[in-house]
mmCIF file of C-alpha atoms in Angstrom:
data_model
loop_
_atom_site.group_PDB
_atom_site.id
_atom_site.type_symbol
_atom_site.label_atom_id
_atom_site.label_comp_id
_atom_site.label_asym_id
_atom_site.label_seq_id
_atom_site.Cartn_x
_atom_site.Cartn_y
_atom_site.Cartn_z
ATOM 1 C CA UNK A 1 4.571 20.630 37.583
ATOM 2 C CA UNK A 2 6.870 18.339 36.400
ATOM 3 C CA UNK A 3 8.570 17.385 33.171
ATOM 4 C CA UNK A 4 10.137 13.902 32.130
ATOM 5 C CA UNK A 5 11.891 13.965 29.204
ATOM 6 C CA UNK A 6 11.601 9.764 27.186
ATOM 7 C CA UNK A 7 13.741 8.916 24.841
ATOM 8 C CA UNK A 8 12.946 9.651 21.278
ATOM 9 C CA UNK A 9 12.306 6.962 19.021
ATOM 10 C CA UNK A 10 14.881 4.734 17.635
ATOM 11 C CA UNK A 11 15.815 5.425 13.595
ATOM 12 C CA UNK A 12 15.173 3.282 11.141
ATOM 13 C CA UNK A 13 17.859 4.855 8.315
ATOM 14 C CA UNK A 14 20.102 2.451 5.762
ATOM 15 C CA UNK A 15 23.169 0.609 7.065
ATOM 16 C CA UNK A 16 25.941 3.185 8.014
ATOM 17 C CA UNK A 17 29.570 2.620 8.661
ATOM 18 C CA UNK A 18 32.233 4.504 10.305
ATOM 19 C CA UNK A 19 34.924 4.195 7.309
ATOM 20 C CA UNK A 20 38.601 2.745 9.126
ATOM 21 C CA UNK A 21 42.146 2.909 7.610
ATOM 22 C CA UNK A 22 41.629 0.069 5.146
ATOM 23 C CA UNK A 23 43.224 -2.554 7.562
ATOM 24 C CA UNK A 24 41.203 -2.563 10.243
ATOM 25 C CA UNK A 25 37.309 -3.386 9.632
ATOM 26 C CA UNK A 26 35.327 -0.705 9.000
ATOM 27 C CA UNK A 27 32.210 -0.717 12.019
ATOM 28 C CA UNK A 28 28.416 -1.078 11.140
ATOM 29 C CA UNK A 29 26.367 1.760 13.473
ATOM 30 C CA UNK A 30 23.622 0.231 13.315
ATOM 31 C CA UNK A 31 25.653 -3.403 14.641
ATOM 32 C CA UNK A 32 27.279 -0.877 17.585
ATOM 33 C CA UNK A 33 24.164 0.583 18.257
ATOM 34 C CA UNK A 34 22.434 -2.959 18.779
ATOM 35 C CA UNK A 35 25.460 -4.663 20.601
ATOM 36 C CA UNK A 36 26.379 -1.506 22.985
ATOM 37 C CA UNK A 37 22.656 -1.702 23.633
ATOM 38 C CA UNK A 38 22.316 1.779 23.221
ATOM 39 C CA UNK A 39 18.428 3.107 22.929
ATOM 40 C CA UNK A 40 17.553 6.714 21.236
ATOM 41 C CA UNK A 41 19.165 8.847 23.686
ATOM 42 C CA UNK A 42 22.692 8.394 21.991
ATOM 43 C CA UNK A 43 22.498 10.331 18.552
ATOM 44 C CA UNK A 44 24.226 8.890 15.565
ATOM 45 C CA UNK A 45 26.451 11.699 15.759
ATOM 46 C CA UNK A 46 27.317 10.966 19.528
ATOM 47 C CA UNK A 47 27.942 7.302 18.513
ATOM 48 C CA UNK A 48 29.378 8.463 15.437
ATOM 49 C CA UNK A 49 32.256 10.672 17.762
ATOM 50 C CA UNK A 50 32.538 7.924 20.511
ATOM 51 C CA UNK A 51 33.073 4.611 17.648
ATOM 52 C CA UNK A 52 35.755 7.421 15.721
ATOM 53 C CA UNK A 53 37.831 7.825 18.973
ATOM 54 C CA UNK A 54 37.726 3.991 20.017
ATOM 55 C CA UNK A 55 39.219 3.259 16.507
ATOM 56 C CA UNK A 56 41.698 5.660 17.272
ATOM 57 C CA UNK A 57 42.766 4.603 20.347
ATOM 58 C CA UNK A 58 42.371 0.620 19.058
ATOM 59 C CA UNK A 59 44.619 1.894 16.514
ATOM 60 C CA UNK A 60 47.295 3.740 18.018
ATOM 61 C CA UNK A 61 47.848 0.741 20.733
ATOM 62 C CA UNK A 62 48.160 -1.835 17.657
ATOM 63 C CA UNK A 63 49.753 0.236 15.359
ATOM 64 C CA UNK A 64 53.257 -1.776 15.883
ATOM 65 C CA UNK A 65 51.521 -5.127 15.472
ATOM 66 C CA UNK A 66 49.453 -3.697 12.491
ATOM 67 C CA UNK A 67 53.207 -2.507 10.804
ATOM 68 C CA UNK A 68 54.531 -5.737 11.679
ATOM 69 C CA UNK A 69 51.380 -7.827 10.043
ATOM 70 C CA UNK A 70 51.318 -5.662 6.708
ATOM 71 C CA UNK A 71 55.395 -6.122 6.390
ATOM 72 C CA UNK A 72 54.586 -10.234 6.362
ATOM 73 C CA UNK A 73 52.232 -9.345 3.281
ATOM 74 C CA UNK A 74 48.670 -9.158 4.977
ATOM 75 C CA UNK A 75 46.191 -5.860 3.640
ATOM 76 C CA UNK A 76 43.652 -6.138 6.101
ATOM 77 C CA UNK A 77 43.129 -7.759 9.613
ATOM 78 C CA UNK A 78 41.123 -10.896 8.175
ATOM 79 C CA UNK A 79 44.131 -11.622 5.863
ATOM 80 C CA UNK A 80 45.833 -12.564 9.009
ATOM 81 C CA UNK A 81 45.532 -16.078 9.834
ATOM 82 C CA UNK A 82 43.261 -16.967 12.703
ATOM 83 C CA UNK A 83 40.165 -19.184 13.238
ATOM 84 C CA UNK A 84 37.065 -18.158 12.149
ATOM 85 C CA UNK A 85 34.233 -18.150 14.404
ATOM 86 C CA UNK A 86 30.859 -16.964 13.003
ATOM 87 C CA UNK A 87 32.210 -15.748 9.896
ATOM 88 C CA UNK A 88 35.263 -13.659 10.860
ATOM 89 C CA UNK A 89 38.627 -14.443 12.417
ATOM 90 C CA UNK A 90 38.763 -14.228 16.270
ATOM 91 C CA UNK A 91 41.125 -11.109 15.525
ATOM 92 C CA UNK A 92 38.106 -9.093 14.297
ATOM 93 C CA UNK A 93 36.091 -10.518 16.693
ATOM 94 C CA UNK A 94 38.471 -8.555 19.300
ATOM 95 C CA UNK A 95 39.375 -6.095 17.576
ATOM 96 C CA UNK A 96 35.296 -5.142 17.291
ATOM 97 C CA UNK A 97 35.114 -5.932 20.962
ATOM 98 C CA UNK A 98 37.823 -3.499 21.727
ATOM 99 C CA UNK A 99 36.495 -0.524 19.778
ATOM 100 C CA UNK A 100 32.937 -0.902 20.970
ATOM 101 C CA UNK A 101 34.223 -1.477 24.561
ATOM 102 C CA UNK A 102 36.222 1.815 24.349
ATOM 103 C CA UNK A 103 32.901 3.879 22.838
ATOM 104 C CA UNK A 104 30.701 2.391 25.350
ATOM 105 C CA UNK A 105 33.242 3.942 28.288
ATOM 106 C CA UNK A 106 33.650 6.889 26.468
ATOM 107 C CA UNK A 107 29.828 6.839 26.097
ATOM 108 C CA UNK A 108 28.804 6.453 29.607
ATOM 109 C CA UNK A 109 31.386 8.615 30.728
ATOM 110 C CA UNK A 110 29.294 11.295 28.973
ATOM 111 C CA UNK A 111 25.918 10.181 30.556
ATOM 112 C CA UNK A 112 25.605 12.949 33.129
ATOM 113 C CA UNK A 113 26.279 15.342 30.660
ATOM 114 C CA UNK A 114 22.381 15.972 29.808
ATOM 115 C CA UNK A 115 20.696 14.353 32.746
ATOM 116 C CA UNK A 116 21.733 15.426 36.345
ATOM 117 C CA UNK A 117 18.066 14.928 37.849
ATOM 118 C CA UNK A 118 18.040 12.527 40.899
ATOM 119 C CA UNK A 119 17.650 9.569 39.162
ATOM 120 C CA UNK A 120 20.636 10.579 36.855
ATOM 121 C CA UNK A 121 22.700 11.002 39.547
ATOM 122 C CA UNK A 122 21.228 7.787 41.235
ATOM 123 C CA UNK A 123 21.888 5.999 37.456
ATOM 124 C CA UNK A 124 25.151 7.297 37.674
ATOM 125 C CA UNK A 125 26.126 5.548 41.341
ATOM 126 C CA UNK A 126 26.176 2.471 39.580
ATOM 127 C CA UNK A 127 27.504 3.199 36.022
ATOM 128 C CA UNK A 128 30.641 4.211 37.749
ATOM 129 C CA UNK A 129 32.635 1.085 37.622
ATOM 130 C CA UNK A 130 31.206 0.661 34.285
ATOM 131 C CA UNK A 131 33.866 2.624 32.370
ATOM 132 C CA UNK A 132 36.793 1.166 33.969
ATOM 133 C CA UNK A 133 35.592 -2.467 32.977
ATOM 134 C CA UNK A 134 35.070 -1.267 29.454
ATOM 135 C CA UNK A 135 38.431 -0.063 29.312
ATOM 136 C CA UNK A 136 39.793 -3.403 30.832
ATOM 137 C CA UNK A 137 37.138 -5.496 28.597
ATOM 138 C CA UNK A 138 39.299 -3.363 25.528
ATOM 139 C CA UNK A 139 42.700 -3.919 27.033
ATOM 140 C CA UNK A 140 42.066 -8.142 26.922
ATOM 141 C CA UNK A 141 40.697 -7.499 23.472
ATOM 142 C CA UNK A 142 43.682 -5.734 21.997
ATOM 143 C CA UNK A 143 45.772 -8.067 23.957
ATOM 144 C CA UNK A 144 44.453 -11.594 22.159
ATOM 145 C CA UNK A 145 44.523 -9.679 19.119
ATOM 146 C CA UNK A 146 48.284 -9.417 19.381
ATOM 147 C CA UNK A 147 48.604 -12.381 20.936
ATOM 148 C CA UNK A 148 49.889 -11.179 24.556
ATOM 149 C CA UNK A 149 48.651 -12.710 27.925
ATOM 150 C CA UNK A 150 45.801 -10.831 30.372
ATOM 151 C CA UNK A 151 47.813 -9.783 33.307
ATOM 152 C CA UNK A 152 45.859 -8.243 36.214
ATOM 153 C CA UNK A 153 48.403 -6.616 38.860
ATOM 154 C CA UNK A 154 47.463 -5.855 42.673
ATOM 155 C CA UNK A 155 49.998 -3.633 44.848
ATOM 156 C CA UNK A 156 49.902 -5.146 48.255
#
């Protein structure tokens, strides 16, 4: 006998955000669920936990730029000039792209946690580069956001 386990159905609740610190955006879960491509399986209190600790970690890597943006004058990240592109500046445009790049790693990271059957382990194989070009993806992101170059170093 043999059980498989699908995933359960995805929710169809109001809008929720995950508040931020006033300057930074505040992030739709319902945007991060769609955009991170993430299906049932991830609770909103798993996505909840994995968005909280990308904004922290988005946070605490532009906390200097962030001191240095609200001592010009500027409240919150679209005050700071920048071209818009689909309605927001390009700096919360990366600044979105970092934090859901950092929940998505710390997301798949997770995966094995709750399925280790063959095929998890076989799903795994391949998800594990997937992390580390998350983290990179979030890296370039916080980088254009403070305006510093993408530098990729190899040790020969």
């Amino acid at each position: 006998m043999s059980f498989i386990a699908t995933a359960p159905a995805p929710r169809t609740e109001p809008p929720q955000t995950v508040g931020n610190d006033g300057f930074f955006p505040d992030i739709d879960l319902a945007n991060a669920r769609e955009t991170l491509r993430l299906d049932g399986t991830v609770t909103e209190p798993r996505l909840r936990f994995a968005l909280v600790g990308a904004m922290l970690e988005a946070g605490n890597s532009l906390a200097a730029w962030k001191d240095v943006q609200r001592a010009k004058g500027y409240t919150q990240l679209q005050d700071v000039p920048a071209e818009k592109i689909d309605g927001a500046t390009r700096l919360e445009h990366a600044y979105r792209r970092a934090v859901y790049s950092l929940a998505k790693a710390d997301l798949i990271e997770r995966m094995t946690d709750y399925d280790a059957t063959a095929a998890g382990q076989k799903r795994t194989e391949w998800l594990d580069e997937a992390p580390s070009d998350h983290r990179r993806n979030a890296r370039w992101a916080i980088a254009d956001v403070i305006g510093a170059k993408r530098n990729i170093v190899d040790l020969i």
